[in-house]
Amino acid sequence: MIPNAKWIRPAQTTGDVCPVYSKQFSLFSSPNQSLSSVAHATLSVTAMGVYEASLNGKRIGDFVLAPGWTSYRHRLQVQTYDVTELLSSENELSIIVGKGWYRSPLAWPDEAHRQQKAQISAGLIALLTITYTDGNTQLLPTGADWSAYESNVRFSEIYDGETYDAAFDPSSAPIAIEEFDGPSDTLIAQQGEKITEQERIVPARIFTTPAGETVIDFGQEITGYVEVSLDAHAGDCVELSHAEVLDKHGNFYTENYRAAKAKFLYFCKEGFQTWHPKLTFFGFRYIRVDHFPGGADAVRPDIFTAVVVCSDLQRTGFLSSSNPLLNKLFDNIIWGQKGNFVDVPTDCPQRDERLGWTGDAQVFIRTACYNFDTEAFYRKWLSDLAADQYPDGHVDHVIPAILENQKSSAAWGDAACVCPWELYLAFGDANILRSQFNSMKKWVGYITSSTTTKNLWTGGEHYGDWLGLDAPSGSYKGSSDEDLIASAFYAHSTELVMKAGNVLGEDVSEYETLYKNIVAAFQETWPVYHTQTECILAAHFHLAKDCQAAADQLAKLVTDAGVQLKTGFVGTPYLLHVLSDYGYVSLAWSLLLRENYPSWLYPITKGATTIWEHWDGIMENGDFWTRDMNSYNHYAYGAVADWVYGNAAGIRPLDGYPAYEKISVSPLPDKRLGWLSCSYRSRHGLIRSDWKLQGDQWRYEIETPVDAVITIAGQKHEVAPGTWIFFSAVE
Ligand code: BGC
């Protein structure tokens, strides 16, 4: 992948200090070559950690945290940059390598894990290729002839943050390097989207908390880092801590970061300077200024800027309505996605996790695909899922699979089948099904071989209806029957294998038989349901003998509970779907528009700017739900947006026409909302569905770039591309 180049590393460990590798060279490898005779120059590079490269002091490319995060055991991405414009006659190429995901302790690290990570080298492999107009090339591969120094980055880890000493002089601390046999078969070309800086946010306010802390509020929870610009003396220190929320007294609160220290420590040089961490990231809305030259009085808003960092995705979906709280929810869902799409779909960006939890990913993927063009992003992650899948088909809880030897959980491992199918529906490329088909079949095969009851999935270890509000006291798991949940997903994944196989022209008769058997066994085993989530799964996956009856029971359970949801990660994504699909549109809207706890809008009444992990992350009395499991940037419940796009606005690909090649638009208006406006930029063009209350009528305006079936008040209209206006009476 990088021919001629050798892996290099410090001959002796540099501990927490990040090495910077360097190569000085002049262009004139032969008498005829000069700067004007350079046709082009490229740098191919990757590292065991995260790197940033510069040529002659100018940064190469805009990829933050390159080479990104993959299942490093199997796949390590190589980036190639065009560096032609950065060349001079005399050159210095520098590449700093931080620990990144490769070498930082991850996932509730204990001391043994820390030690093991510390043994891994800060390896680098790179090749600079200069092609001259006469066809000659000059190659500068990494090897023993490169130099290395201790860099100004004295510490950098994913969870704990970064320490930068601007006054330190790297040339005073050369490091001996050596070549070594690093990864070779696992190197692959960049597959996903690059991670970049996306926007910059200035402080909304600076204030002193009751505990006397100087705190800056950026007004929005983001993922990224804070940049400081200040005049200072060499050795002055800026120390910043990060937080998502304040406690009920208005004090800075970091307990929910658990073991993640999330600190930025910056030692100044003389004069004016601007810096931000480069080899890590933080999830935060607030920073506490723990140390600052000149003390708290010198802390001014123009010194601090929050920089948003995430995968570079094209926004495709937009929602707005007459309800400001609902609009804030839409906004928070977008921010939740930005904050958790840093190369891997993660659970949260702040505490000592930030992992590619499969359950969260499959729950949110449909919404994610409406909001942004996520095709390349998920394709990369699914390649990692397939690479990490065990020979017996089981899928770890997180991908990249860094937890190891975990049992697979229903609704988490099912990401193996759900995600490729959703990607195919959204973007229409059957290649995603082709490349994941084996992985999909292996997942279903794993369930078949590990269950204790034929045609059901019983006896596993599952997360159940994670964080369901009907959880018995002291448990994170809702009270829905775990075997029922697991068997429902067994059926769902089997059905998706059948569908994918049909698209690919594969023989799926074995799966058709299995599917029929699972449905029959499900109906026999669970003739009645006890919880909202059980009703939801039985109806949504068409497993109940009488799906309408299951939906009726759901509506009754919700109504009897005072129009309250009790669902967790598993039931919530389909709750509104089941209600509106089976005649309870108004009840679905009641749940979505509800402002009291528990609801989607309740966190907004408590100031949320992203989606919370818990319905009551901050309780009505201002207390926190818990200290150890309380993220304020967990996108999972943001999955409700797919109901708004696909049901409330009603935009969906017609069956058999993935990527919106033909569409169905079936809006579901509600009087409590004066208007809803939705647009989605599909692969086939912009689709728009707006409705608004006009006197005693609903006015619908629908724009379609493709043939569409529009259903208004139960009446179907087959229309050609164009803009269509309909009216219906308000009931
Ligand atoms: C994560 C979740 C995840 C769960 C597994 C948590 O720690 O943050 O989002 O899905 O564990 O149940």
mmCIF file of C-alpha atoms in Angstrom, residues 41-347:
data_model
loop_
_atom_site.group_PDB
_atom_site.id
_atom_site.type_symbol
_atom_site.label_atom_id
_atom_site.label_comp_id
_atom_site.label_asym_id
_atom_site.label_seq_id
_atom_site.Cartn_x
_atom_site.Cartn_y
_atom_site.Cartn_z
ATOM 1 C CA ALA A 41 3.717 15.669 -5.399
ATOM 2 C CA THR A 42 1.724 13.410 -3.114
ATOM 3 C CA LEU A 43 2.115 12.209 0.452
ATOM 4 C CA SER A 44 0.711 8.832 1.443
ATOM 5 C CA VAL A 45 0.706 8.302 5.177
ATOM 6 C CA THR A 46 -0.727 6.444 8.109
ATOM 7 C CA ALA A 47 0.216 5.921 11.723
ATOM 8 C CA MET A 48 -0.386 3.833 14.815
ATOM 9 C CA GLY A 49 -2.224 6.644 16.541
ATOM 10 C CA VAL A 50 -3.441 9.913 15.058
ATOM 11 C CA TYR A 51 -1.144 12.129 13.053
ATOM 12 C CA GLU A 52 -0.931 15.619 11.635
ATOM 13 C CA ALA A 53 1.539 16.332 8.842
ATOM 14 C CA SER A 54 3.019 19.598 7.672
ATOM 15 C CA LEU A 55 5.371 20.594 4.896
ATOM 16 C CA ASN A 56 7.540 23.651 5.425
ATOM 17 C CA GLY A 57 5.443 24.629 8.427
ATOM 18 C CA LYS A 58 2.128 24.468 6.526
ATOM 19 C CA ARG A 59 -0.439 21.899 7.495
ATOM 20 C CA ILE A 60 -1.093 19.170 4.924
ATOM 21 C CA GLY A 61 -4.804 18.645 4.230
ATOM 22 C CA ASP A 62 -7.616 19.326 6.677
ATOM 23 C CA PHE A 63 -8.202 15.816 8.050
ATOM 24 C CA VAL A 64 -8.446 16.011 11.842
ATOM 25 C CA LEU A 65 -7.562 12.868 13.820
ATOM 26 C CA ALA A 66 -6.285 11.062 10.717
ATOM 27 C CA PRO A 67 -6.095 8.164 9.893
ATOM 28 C CA GLY A 68 -9.473 7.840 11.647
ATOM 29 C CA TRP A 69 -10.723 4.876 13.616
ATOM 30 C CA THR A 70 -11.091 1.448 12.078
ATOM 31 C CA SER A 71 -10.744 -2.082 13.369
ATOM 32 C CA TYR A 72 -6.972 -1.692 13.403
ATOM 33 C CA ARG A 73 -6.335 -5.435 13.687
ATOM 34 C CA HIS A 74 -7.833 -5.819 10.245
ATOM 35 C CA ARG A 75 -7.853 -2.411 8.603
ATOM 36 C CA LEU A 76 -5.767 0.733 8.874
ATOM 37 C CA GLN A 77 -6.594 3.553 6.467
ATOM 38 C CA VAL A 78 -3.892 5.332 4.465
ATOM 39 C CA GLN A 79 -4.524 8.901 3.352
ATOM 40 C CA THR A 80 -3.005 10.404 0.235
ATOM 41 C CA TYR A 81 -2.644 14.184 -0.037
ATOM 42 C CA ASP A 82 -1.674 16.414 -2.924
ATOM 43 C CA VAL A 83 1.227 18.497 -1.567
ATOM 44 C CA THR A 84 2.436 20.056 -4.816
ATOM 45 C CA GLU A 85 1.665 23.613 -3.748
ATOM 46 C CA LEU A 86 3.540 23.283 -0.458
ATOM 47 C CA LEU A 87 6.930 22.373 -1.947
ATOM 48 C CA SER A 88 9.970 24.685 -2.003
ATOM 49 C CA SER A 89 13.501 24.067 -3.172
ATOM 50 C CA GLU A 90 14.527 23.212 0.393
ATOM 51 C CA ASN A 91 11.931 21.329 2.409
ATOM 52 C CA GLU A 92 11.075 19.921 5.770
ATOM 53 C CA LEU A 93 8.295 17.384 6.152
ATOM 54 C CA SER A 94 7.096 16.943 9.754
ATOM 55 C CA ILE A 95 4.562 14.453 11.056
ATOM 56 C CA ILE A 96 3.460 14.370 14.679
ATOM 57 C CA VAL A 97 1.906 11.171 16.005
ATOM 58 C CA GLY A 98 -0.412 11.143 19.030
ATOM 59 C CA LYS A 99 -1.920 8.152 20.786
ATOM 60 C CA GLY A 100 -5.387 8.505 19.240
ATOM 61 C CA TRP A 101 -7.691 5.495 19.343
ATOM 62 C CA TYR A 102 -4.811 3.171 18.501
ATOM 63 C CA ARG A 103 -2.849 3.683 21.698
ATOM 64 C CA SER A 104 -5.073 5.572 24.160
ATOM 65 C CA PRO A 105 -6.588 3.466 26.914
ATOM 66 C CA LEU A 106 -10.241 2.984 25.916
ATOM 67 C CA ALA A 107 -13.455 1.623 27.443
ATOM 68 C CA TRP A 108 -13.230 1.891 31.228
ATOM 69 C CA PRO A 109 -9.473 1.277 31.212
ATOM 70 C CA ASP A 110 -7.890 -0.497 34.155
ATOM 71 C CA GLU A 111 -4.166 -0.413 34.927
ATOM 72 C CA ALA A 112 -3.410 -3.607 32.988
ATOM 73 C CA HIS A 113 -5.103 -2.175 29.906
ATOM 74 C CA ARG A 114 -3.169 1.084 30.311
ATOM 75 C CA GLN A 115 0.094 -0.853 30.505
ATOM 76 C CA GLN A 116 -0.766 -2.890 27.453
ATOM 77 C CA LYS A 117 -1.573 0.236 25.430
ATOM 78 C CA ALA A 118 1.658 1.857 26.616
ATOM 79 C CA GLN A 119 3.657 -0.968 25.011
ATOM 80 C CA ILE A 120 2.457 -0.089 21.503
ATOM 81 C CA SER A 121 4.809 2.089 19.464
ATOM 82 C CA ALA A 122 4.016 5.467 17.949
ATOM 83 C CA GLY A 123 4.608 3.962 14.517
ATOM 84 C CA LEU A 124 4.590 5.979 11.307
ATOM 85 C CA ILE A 125 4.788 4.987 7.666
ATOM 86 C CA ALA A 126 4.780 7.510 4.827
ATOM 87 C CA LEU A 127 5.936 8.112 1.299
ATOM 88 C CA LEU A 128 6.369 11.461 -0.385
ATOM 89 C CA THR A 129 6.422 11.090 -4.166
ATOM 90 C CA ILE A 130 7.510 13.995 -6.326
ATOM 91 C CA THR A 131 6.882 13.601 -10.033
ATOM 92 C CA TYR A 132 8.753 15.905 -12.393
ATOM 93 C CA THR A 133 7.511 17.076 -15.769
ATOM 94 C CA ASP A 134 10.169 14.970 -17.502
ATOM 95 C CA GLY A 135 8.628 11.868 -15.929
ATOM 96 C CA ASN A 136 11.317 11.372 -13.298
ATOM 97 C CA THR A 137 10.220 10.743 -9.732
ATOM 98 C CA GLN A 138 11.840 11.445 -6.407
ATOM 99 C CA LEU A 139 10.766 9.158 -3.568
ATOM 100 C CA LEU A 140 11.069 10.016 0.098
ATOM 101 C CA PRO A 141 9.884 6.987 2.047
ATOM 102 C CA THR A 142 10.032 6.722 5.828
ATOM 103 C CA GLY A 143 13.092 4.826 6.977
ATOM 104 C CA ALA A 144 16.094 4.987 9.258
ATOM 105 C CA ASP A 145 17.262 8.194 7.509
ATOM 106 C CA TRP A 146 14.385 10.177 9.028
ATOM 107 C CA SER A 147 14.781 12.121 12.282
ATOM 108 C CA ALA A 148 12.480 12.448 15.276
ATOM 109 C CA TYR A 149 12.101 14.809 18.236
ATOM 110 C CA GLU A 150 9.991 15.154 21.304
ATOM 111 C CA SER A 151 7.166 17.453 20.262
ATOM 112 C CA ASN A 152 5.422 20.237 22.160
ATOM 113 C CA VAL A 153 2.566 17.814 22.811
ATOM 114 C CA ARG A 154 3.576 16.423 26.184
ATOM 115 C CA PHE A 155 0.449 14.332 26.622
ATOM 116 C CA SER A 156 -2.538 13.439 24.479
ATOM 117 C CA GLU A 157 -5.179 10.769 24.972
ATOM 118 C CA ILE A 158 -8.727 10.346 23.737
ATOM 119 C CA TYR A 159 -10.376 10.447 27.175
ATOM 120 C CA ASP A 160 -8.004 12.510 29.248
ATOM 121 C CA GLY A 161 -7.237 15.393 26.872
ATOM 122 C CA GLU A 162 -4.053 17.132 25.831
ATOM 123 C CA THR A 163 -1.098 19.032 27.314
ATOM 124 C CA TYR A 164 0.830 21.358 25.019
ATOM 125 C CA ASP A 165 3.965 23.264 25.951
ATOM 126 C CA ALA A 166 4.415 26.078 23.437
ATOM 127 C CA ALA A 167 7.699 27.152 25.048
ATOM 128 C CA PHE A 168 9.310 23.749 24.577
ATOM 129 C CA ASP A 169 11.893 23.519 21.793
ATOM 130 C CA PRO A 170 11.660 20.144 19.998
ATOM 131 C CA SER A 171 15.110 20.552 18.456
ATOM 132 C CA SER A 172 16.514 20.331 21.982
ATOM 133 C CA ALA A 173 15.167 16.797 22.348
ATOM 134 C CA PRO A 174 16.104 14.540 19.412
ATOM 135 C CA ILE A 175 14.951 10.930 19.606
ATOM 136 C CA ALA A 176 16.699 7.935 18.082
ATOM 137 C CA ILE A 177 14.407 6.035 15.744
ATOM 138 C CA GLU A 178 14.332 2.551 14.300
ATOM 139 C CA GLU A 179 12.605 0.701 11.507
ATOM 140 C CA PHE A 180 10.248 -2.090 12.480
ATOM 141 C CA ASP A 181 7.742 -4.518 10.997
ATOM 142 C CA GLY A 182 4.479 -2.673 11.451
ATOM 143 C CA PRO A 183 1.096 -3.519 9.947
ATOM 144 C CA SER A 184 1.311 -4.281 6.223
ATOM 145 C CA ASP A 185 -1.484 -6.567 4.991
ATOM 146 C CA THR A 186 -4.006 -4.473 6.871
ATOM 147 C CA LEU A 187 -3.295 -1.152 5.165
ATOM 148 C CA ILE A 188 -6.207 0.072 3.049
ATOM 149 C CA ALA A 189 -6.988 3.278 1.163
ATOM 150 C CA GLN A 190 -9.179 5.868 2.911
ATOM 151 C CA GLN A 191 -12.717 4.449 2.794
ATOM 152 C CA GLY A 192 -14.851 6.694 4.993
ATOM 153 C CA GLU A 193 -15.365 10.425 5.095
ATOM 154 C CA LYS A 194 -12.546 12.511 6.520
ATOM 155 C CA ILE A 195 -13.046 14.214 9.894
ATOM 156 C CA THR A 196 -12.786 17.998 9.622
ATOM 157 C CA GLU A 197 -13.404 21.211 11.533
ATOM 158 C CA GLN A 198 -16.964 22.196 10.670
ATOM 159 C CA GLU A 199 -17.828 25.401 12.483
ATOM 160 C CA ARG A 200 -16.636 27.811 15.125
ATOM 161 C CA ILE A 201 -18.707 28.991 18.078
ATOM 162 C CA VAL A 202 -18.026 32.015 20.259
ATOM 163 C CA PRO A 203 -18.891 32.091 23.971
ATOM 164 C CA ALA A 204 -22.537 32.840 24.784
ATOM 165 C CA ARG A 205 -21.570 34.034 28.282
ATOM 166 C CA ILE A 206 -18.836 33.961 30.875
ATOM 167 C CA PHE A 207 -19.890 33.756 34.506
ATOM 168 C CA THR A 208 -18.821 32.841 38.008
ATOM 169 C CA THR A 209 -20.609 29.878 39.569
ATOM 170 C CA PRO A 210 -21.815 29.822 43.179
ATOM 171 C CA ALA A 211 -18.709 27.703 43.922
ATOM 172 C CA GLY A 212 -16.553 30.544 42.571
ATOM 173 C CA GLU A 213 -15.525 28.846 39.305
ATOM 174 C CA THR A 214 -14.992 30.838 36.115
ATOM 175 C CA VAL A 215 -17.105 29.143 33.476
ATOM 176 C CA ILE A 216 -17.678 29.772 29.781
ATOM 177 C CA ASP A 217 -20.946 28.662 28.209
ATOM 178 C CA PHE A 218 -20.828 28.138 24.445
ATOM 179 C CA GLY A 219 -24.608 27.804 24.392
ATOM 180 C CA GLN A 220 -24.444 24.520 22.490
ATOM 181 C CA GLU A 221 -23.101 21.083 23.323
ATOM 182 C CA ILE A 222 -20.569 20.139 20.671
ATOM 183 C CA THR A 223 -17.808 17.695 19.918
ATOM 184 C CA GLY A 224 -14.431 19.220 19.159
ATOM 185 C CA TYR A 225 -12.069 21.423 21.126
ATOM 186 C CA VAL A 226 -11.501 24.943 22.379
ATOM 187 C CA GLU A 227 -9.055 27.256 20.679
ATOM 188 C CA VAL A 228 -7.348 29.934 22.774
ATOM 189 C CA SER A 229 -5.793 33.151 21.426
ATOM 190 C CA LEU A 230 -3.906 35.234 23.943
ATOM 191 C CA ASP A 231 -0.938 37.394 24.762
ATOM 192 C CA ALA A 232 1.177 35.753 27.432
ATOM 193 C CA HIS A 233 4.606 35.096 28.869
ATOM 194 C CA ALA A 234 6.583 31.904 28.393
ATOM 195 C CA GLY A 235 5.545 29.397 31.051
ATOM 196 C CA ASP A 236 2.112 30.938 31.745
ATOM 197 C CA CYS A 237 -0.527 28.253 32.025
ATOM 198 C CA VAL A 238 -4.062 27.896 30.673
ATOM 199 C CA GLU A 239 -5.993 24.970 32.110
ATOM 200 C CA LEU A 240 -9.481 24.116 30.897
ATOM 201 C CA SER A 241 -11.961 21.466 32.060
ATOM 202 C CA HIS A 242 -14.977 20.397 30.002
ATOM 203 C CA ALA A 243 -18.580 19.744 31.039
ATOM 204 C CA GLU A 244 -21.968 19.163 29.456
ATOM 205 C CA VAL A 245 -24.232 20.587 32.151
ATOM 206 C CA LEU A 246 -24.267 22.574 35.371
ATOM 207 C CA ASP A 247 -25.703 21.053 38.520
ATOM 208 C CA LYS A 248 -28.895 22.334 40.072
ATOM 209 C CA HIS A 249 -26.976 24.978 42.005
ATOM 210 C CA GLY A 250 -25.386 26.249 38.801
ATOM 211 C CA ASN A 251 -21.964 24.716 39.493
ATOM 212 C CA PHE A 252 -19.709 23.048 36.934
ATOM 213 C CA TYR A 253 -20.478 19.306 36.811
ATOM 214 C CA THR A 254 -18.075 16.612 35.547
ATOM 215 C CA GLU A 255 -19.014 13.460 37.449
ATOM 216 C CA ASN A 256 -20.833 12.028 34.438
ATOM 217 C CA TYR A 257 -17.528 12.019 32.500
ATOM 218 C CA ARG A 258 -16.595 9.217 34.917
ATOM 219 C CA ALA A 259 -12.884 8.410 34.516
ATOM 220 C CA ALA A 260 -12.362 10.670 31.472
ATOM 221 C CA LYS A 261 -10.319 13.645 32.678
ATOM 222 C CA ALA A 262 -11.090 15.683 29.537
ATOM 223 C CA LYS A 263 -8.559 18.459 30.273
ATOM 224 C CA PHE A 264 -6.716 20.863 28.000
ATOM 225 C CA LEU A 265 -3.520 22.176 29.554
ATOM 226 C CA TYR A 266 -1.567 24.769 27.622
ATOM 227 C CA PHE A 267 1.799 26.270 28.619
ATOM 228 C CA CYS A 268 2.372 29.524 26.788
ATOM 229 C CA LYS A 269 5.321 30.894 24.866
ATOM 230 C CA GLU A 270 6.211 34.580 24.848
ATOM 231 C CA GLY A 271 3.904 36.940 22.919
ATOM 232 C CA PHE A 272 0.652 36.461 21.041
ATOM 233 C CA GLN A 273 -0.354 32.902 20.315
ATOM 234 C CA THR A 274 -3.280 30.789 19.119
ATOM 235 C CA TRP A 275 -3.634 27.091 19.807
ATOM 236 C CA HIS A 276 -6.087 24.243 20.134
ATOM 237 C CA PRO A 277 -5.635 20.547 20.879
ATOM 238 C CA LYS A 278 -4.981 18.627 17.677
ATOM 239 C CA LEU A 279 -4.735 14.983 18.576
ATOM 240 C CA THR A 280 -7.859 14.471 20.691
ATOM 241 C CA PHE A 281 -11.411 15.761 21.081
ATOM 242 C CA PHE A 282 -13.957 16.566 23.790
ATOM 243 C CA GLY A 283 -17.744 16.559 24.151
ATOM 244 C CA PHE A 284 -18.830 19.723 25.991
ATOM 245 C CA ARG A 285 -20.941 22.824 26.208
ATOM 246 C CA TYR A 286 -19.166 24.486 29.140
ATOM 247 C CA ILE A 287 -15.524 24.953 30.003
ATOM 248 C CA ARG A 288 -14.177 25.853 33.390
ATOM 249 C CA VAL A 289 -11.089 28.036 33.315
ATOM 250 C CA ASP A 290 -9.017 26.414 36.047
ATOM 251 C CA HIS A 291 -5.885 28.487 35.407
ATOM 252 C CA PHE A 292 -5.385 31.567 33.296
ATOM 253 C CA PRO A 293 -2.580 34.128 33.054
ATOM 254 C CA GLY A 294 -3.786 37.165 34.982
ATOM 255 C CA GLY A 295 -6.490 35.150 36.766
ATOM 256 C CA ALA A 296 -10.256 35.160 36.294
ATOM 257 C CA ASP A 297 -10.425 38.876 35.539
ATOM 258 C CA ALA A 298 -8.368 38.356 32.376
ATOM 259 C CA VAL A 299 -10.801 35.782 30.948
ATOM 260 C CA ARG A 300 -12.513 37.492 27.981
ATOM 261 C CA PRO A 301 -14.868 36.035 25.361
ATOM 262 C CA ASP A 302 -12.632 36.900 22.396
ATOM 263 C CA ILE A 303 -9.927 34.579 23.743
ATOM 264 C CA PHE A 304 -11.975 31.374 23.451
ATOM 265 C CA THR A 305 -13.571 29.705 20.425
ATOM 266 C CA ALA A 306 -15.215 26.287 20.374
ATOM 267 C CA VAL A 307 -14.365 24.376 17.207
ATOM 268 C CA VAL A 308 -16.851 21.733 16.045
ATOM 269 C CA VAL A 309 -15.160 18.607 14.712
ATOM 270 C CA CYS A 310 -16.923 15.706 12.999
ATOM 271 C CA SER A 311 -17.052 13.580 9.881
ATOM 272 C CA ASP A 312 -17.506 15.704 6.807
ATOM 273 C CA LEU A 313 -21.075 14.820 5.807
ATOM 274 C CA GLN A 314 -23.392 16.625 3.426
ATOM 275 C CA ARG A 315 -26.617 17.746 5.134
ATOM 276 C CA THR A 316 -29.628 16.392 3.230
ATOM 277 C CA GLY A 317 -32.657 16.636 5.544
ATOM 278 C CA PHE A 318 -34.401 19.660 7.035
ATOM 279 C CA LEU A 319 -37.434 19.853 9.322
ATOM 280 C CA SER A 320 -39.248 22.831 10.763
ATOM 281 C CA SER A 321 -42.659 23.475 12.228
ATOM 282 C CA SER A 322 -44.863 25.996 13.977
ATOM 283 C CA ASN A 323 -43.772 24.612 17.366
ATOM 284 C CA PRO A 324 -40.529 26.139 18.724
ATOM 285 C CA LEU A 325 -39.896 23.250 21.147
ATOM 286 C CA LEU A 326 -40.247 20.735 18.331
ATOM 287 C CA ASN A 327 -37.865 22.807 16.216
ATOM 288 C CA LYS A 328 -35.379 22.729 19.054
ATOM 289 C CA LEU A 329 -35.759 18.942 19.165
ATOM 290 C CA PHE A 330 -34.993 18.746 15.418
ATOM 291 C CA ASP A 331 -31.966 20.944 15.991
ATOM 292 C CA ASN A 332 -30.794 18.821 18.914
ATOM 293 C CA ILE A 333 -31.081 15.671 16.808
ATOM 294 C CA ILE A 334 -28.794 17.227 14.185
ATOM 295 C CA TRP A 335 -26.301 18.241 16.888
ATOM 296 C CA GLY A 336 -26.519 14.761 18.404
ATOM 297 C CA GLN A 337 -25.579 13.304 15.052
ATOM 298 C CA LYS A 338 -22.734 15.751 14.463
ATOM 299 C CA GLY A 339 -21.394 15.124 17.955
ATOM 300 C CA ASN A 340 -21.406 11.365 17.561
ATOM 301 C CA PHE A 341 -20.288 11.011 13.975
ATOM 302 C CA VAL A 342 -16.569 11.371 14.493
ATOM 303 C CA ASP A 343 -15.559 8.659 11.999
ATOM 304 C CA VAL A 344 -17.478 5.974 13.921
ATOM 305 C CA PRO A 345 -21.137 6.149 15.031
ATOM 306 C CA THR A 346 -20.618 6.434 18.787
ATOM 307 C CA ASP A 347 -22.883 6.356 21.827
#
